[in-house]
Amino acid sequence: MATPCCAGCQHALDWPAPIPGVWAAPVACGQCGRVYYTRVDANLAPCDSLPADCESSARGLGRQFQPRDIAAVAAKLGVFPDVLIPGVPLDAGLKIHDATIEARLIELTTAGCRLQIEASLKVGYLLLDFARLGFPGLQALAAVRRLQLERDAMRVGCEFLTGMEVEAALRG
């Protein structure tokens, strides 16, 4: 897999992408300050691993992500990719709510995606990481718009948020 590089300055990112079952935390690129979410030591208590600026970090992520970033992923995978990706659950204030989950990416467009998860989802936002799919450093903030229980799994419809949409979401 390629070494993750910052989308803003191409500086090598020295931390690992989020993985399911492990808490994540925002970290800024040491060169340009763009925000990325990385996994933290699983032995740390969640409150010990989350920096005080989680909210501003999620806002920063929304400002730096562009729909064209997802266009390359969609072109590689097709509209119905059926692959697993990690998602960091974020609450209404865009603060980390729980350990990273694993989601099956069912459908992908530049506007949003459809996911399938095995557990119930109790948050309004997910930070999706595309490193596993060959796009290290690409992360997108997604608002959960639809939830539908199907047998033993939950279908989740998400809309990608950018720029001012993140600020509007926080204002409610």
Tab-separated table of C-alpha atoms in Angstrom:
chain	number	residue	atom	x	y	z
A	1	MET	CA	0.000	0.000	0.000
A	2	ALA	CA	1.208	3.522	-0.758
A	3	THR	CA	2.499	5.763	2.014
A	4	PRO	CA	-0.184	8.260	3.022
A	5	CYS	CA	0.588	11.821	1.977
A	6	CYS	CA	-1.143	15.022	2.948
A	7	ALA	CA	-3.564	16.161	0.256
A	8	GLY	CA	-2.546	19.770	0.892
A	9	CYS	CA	1.243	19.672	0.835
A	10	GLN	CA	2.197	16.055	-0.095
A	11	HIS	CA	4.091	15.731	3.205
A	12	ALA	CA	4.306	12.078	4.362
A	13	LEU	CA	1.778	11.317	7.103
A	14	ASP	CA	3.547	9.430	9.865
A	15	TRP	CA	0.520	7.922	11.559
A	16	PRO	CA	-1.738	4.945	10.766
A	17	ALA	CA	-5.257	5.153	9.337
A	18	PRO	CA	-8.186	4.314	11.636
A	19	ILE	CA	-9.098	0.633	12.000
A	20	PRO	CA	-12.312	-0.957	13.284
A	21	GLY	CA	-12.491	-1.579	17.016
A	22	VAL	CA	-9.883	1.041	17.930
A	23	TRP	CA	-10.488	4.633	19.024
A	24	ALA	CA	-9.377	7.403	16.659
A	25	ALA	CA	-8.254	10.976	17.220
A	26	PRO	CA	-7.653	14.015	15.005
A	27	VAL	CA	-4.039	14.902	14.184
A	28	ALA	CA	-2.777	17.833	12.130
A	29	CYS	CA	-0.225	17.545	9.322
A	30	GLY	CA	3.059	18.828	10.739
A	31	GLN	CA	3.728	20.883	7.642
A	32	CYS	CA	0.446	22.550	6.590
A	33	GLY	CA	-2.006	21.805	9.433
A	34	ARG	CA	-4.614	19.815	7.475
A	35	VAL	CA	-6.516	17.514	9.831
A	36	TYR	CA	-6.641	13.717	9.594
A	37	TYR	CA	-7.999	11.070	11.919
A	38	THR	CA	-5.628	8.341	13.084
A	39	ARG	CA	-5.975	5.344	15.355
A	40	VAL	CA	-4.730	5.707	18.902
A	41	ASP	CA	-3.316	3.136	21.281
A	42	ALA	CA	-6.154	0.739	22.109
A	43	ASN	CA	-5.007	0.701	25.762
A	44	LEU	CA	-5.790	4.397	26.237
A	45	ALA	CA	-9.116	5.373	27.755
A	46	PRO	CA	-11.178	7.365	25.225
A	47	CYS	CA	-11.122	10.550	27.326
A	48	ASP	CA	-7.322	10.344	27.557
A	49	SER	CA	-6.917	9.947	23.799
A	50	LEU	CA	-9.098	12.772	22.505
A	51	PRO	CA	-7.588	16.245	22.188
A	52	ALA	CA	-9.599	19.258	23.325
A	53	ASP	CA	-9.899	20.576	19.744
A	54	CYS	CA	-11.917	17.658	18.321
A	55	GLU	CA	-14.720	19.954	17.209
A	56	SER	CA	-12.446	22.364	15.338
A	57	SER	CA	-10.616	19.402	13.809
A	58	ALA	CA	-13.807	17.962	12.310
A	59	ARG	CA	-14.687	21.426	11.006
A	60	GLY	CA	-11.268	21.663	9.397
A	61	LEU	CA	-11.743	18.298	7.728
A	62	GLY	CA	-15.012	19.467	6.177
A	63	ARG	CA	-13.283	22.518	4.750
A	64	GLN	CA	-10.442	20.555	3.142
A	65	PHE	CA	-12.462	17.707	1.550
A	66	GLN	CA	-13.832	18.178	-1.981
A	67	PRO	CA	-16.297	15.964	-3.936
A	68	ARG	CA	-13.685	15.537	-6.688
A	69	ASP	CA	-11.601	13.585	-4.142
A	70	ILE	CA	-14.268	10.867	-4.119
A	71	ALA	CA	-14.587	10.885	-7.922
A	72	ALA	CA	-11.236	9.052	-8.198
A	73	VAL	CA	-12.375	6.413	-5.697
A	74	ALA	CA	-15.705	5.943	-7.515
A	75	ALA	CA	-13.919	5.635	-10.861
A	76	LYS	CA	-11.662	2.905	-9.479
A	77	LEU	CA	-14.367	0.956	-7.612
A	78	GLY	CA	-17.472	1.552	-9.707
A	79	VAL	CA	-20.879	2.590	-8.425
A	80	PHE	CA	-21.513	-0.593	-6.402
A	81	PRO	CA	-18.110	-1.347	-4.844
A	82	ASP	CA	-19.039	-3.798	-2.017
A	83	VAL	CA	-15.839	-3.240	0.006
A	84	LEU	CA	-15.109	-2.677	3.706
A	85	ILE	CA	-13.969	0.699	5.041
A	86	PRO	CA	-13.489	2.119	8.550
A	87	GLY	CA	-15.776	4.830	9.896
A	88	VAL	CA	-15.139	6.996	12.952
A	89	PRO	CA	-18.479	7.708	14.715
A	90	LEU	CA	-18.962	11.431	15.476
A	91	ASP	CA	-21.792	12.910	17.520
A	92	ALA	CA	-23.893	16.013	16.746
A	93	GLY	CA	-21.025	18.264	17.892
A	94	LEU	CA	-18.600	16.375	15.601
A	95	LYS	CA	-16.811	14.898	18.613
A	96	ILE	CA	-15.657	11.275	18.569
A	97	HIS	CA	-18.421	9.133	20.060
A	98	ASP	CA	-17.084	5.569	19.982
A	99	ALA	CA	-14.380	3.280	18.630
A	100	THR	CA	-14.017	3.049	14.847
A	101	ILE	CA	-16.553	0.783	13.139
A	102	GLU	CA	-16.310	-1.307	9.990
A	103	ALA	CA	-18.770	-0.481	7.208
A	104	ARG	CA	-19.460	-2.206	3.926
A	105	LEU	CA	-19.470	0.392	1.158
A	106	ILE	CA	-22.470	-0.551	-0.990
A	107	GLU	CA	-22.833	2.502	-3.231
A	108	LEU	CA	-20.630	5.556	-3.819
A	109	THR	CA	-21.176	8.887	-5.570
A	110	THR	CA	-19.453	12.244	-5.205
A	111	ALA	CA	-22.451	13.428	-3.147
A	112	GLY	CA	-22.600	10.534	-0.679
A	113	CYS	CA	-22.659	6.817	-0.091
A	114	ARG	CA	-24.707	3.902	1.125
A	115	LEU	CA	-23.197	1.676	3.802
A	116	GLN	CA	-24.096	-1.514	5.620
A	117	ILE	CA	-23.038	-2.015	9.226
A	118	GLU	CA	-23.566	-4.936	11.585
A	119	ALA	CA	-24.412	-2.907	14.718
A	120	SER	CA	-26.874	-0.140	15.477
A	121	LEU	CA	-25.671	3.380	14.761
A	122	LYS	CA	-26.296	6.053	17.375
A	123	VAL	CA	-24.516	9.030	15.829
A	124	GLY	CA	-25.294	11.613	13.185
A	125	TYR	CA	-21.907	11.645	11.435
A	126	LEU	CA	-19.177	9.295	10.256
A	127	LEU	CA	-15.631	10.134	9.262
A	128	LEU	CA	-14.862	7.640	6.455
A	129	ASP	CA	-11.270	6.665	5.655
A	130	PHE	CA	-10.382	5.424	2.144
A	131	ALA	CA	-6.795	4.242	2.775
A	132	ARG	CA	-7.769	0.547	2.511
A	133	LEU	CA	-9.045	1.199	-0.989
A	134	GLY	CA	-5.727	2.558	-2.233
A	135	PHE	CA	-6.320	6.220	-1.322
A	136	PRO	CA	-4.164	6.854	1.760
A	137	GLY	CA	-4.832	10.193	3.421
A	138	LEU	CA	-8.314	10.553	1.868
A	139	GLN	CA	-10.963	11.011	4.543
A	140	ALA	CA	-14.492	12.365	4.160
A	141	LEU	CA	-17.022	13.673	6.660
A	142	ALA	CA	-20.465	12.146	6.052
A	143	ALA	CA	-23.815	13.068	7.616
A	144	VAL	CA	-26.091	10.110	8.316
A	145	ARG	CA	-29.336	10.852	6.463
A	146	ARG	CA	-31.155	7.480	6.443
A	147	LEU	CA	-31.140	4.375	8.613
A	148	GLN	CA	-32.939	1.188	7.659
A	149	LEU	CA	-32.833	-2.104	9.533
A	150	GLU	CA	-32.572	-5.124	7.202
A	151	ARG	CA	-32.545	-8.538	8.861
A	152	ASP	CA	-29.287	-8.564	10.838
A	153	ALA	CA	-27.688	-5.397	9.435
A	154	MET	CA	-28.303	-1.668	9.247
A	155	ARG	CA	-28.346	0.184	5.896
A	156	VAL	CA	-27.011	3.721	6.262
A	157	GLY	CA	-27.458	6.512	3.715
A	158	CYS	CA	-24.839	9.264	4.042
A	159	GLU	CA	-24.240	12.658	2.453
A	160	PHE	CA	-20.685	14.005	2.232
A	161	LEU	CA	-20.286	17.421	3.861
A	162	THR	CA	-17.915	20.121	2.687
A	163	GLY	CA	-17.070	23.667	3.722
A	164	MET	CA	-20.006	25.673	4.984
A	165	GLU	CA	-22.228	22.563	5.158
A	166	VAL	CA	-20.207	21.491	8.201
A	167	GLU	CA	-20.798	24.829	9.923
A	168	ALA	CA	-24.528	24.661	9.096
A	169	ALA	CA	-24.743	21.120	10.508
A	170	LEU	CA	-23.194	22.256	13.781
A	171	ARG	CA	-25.661	25.161	14.065
A	172	GLY	CA	-28.507	22.654	13.624
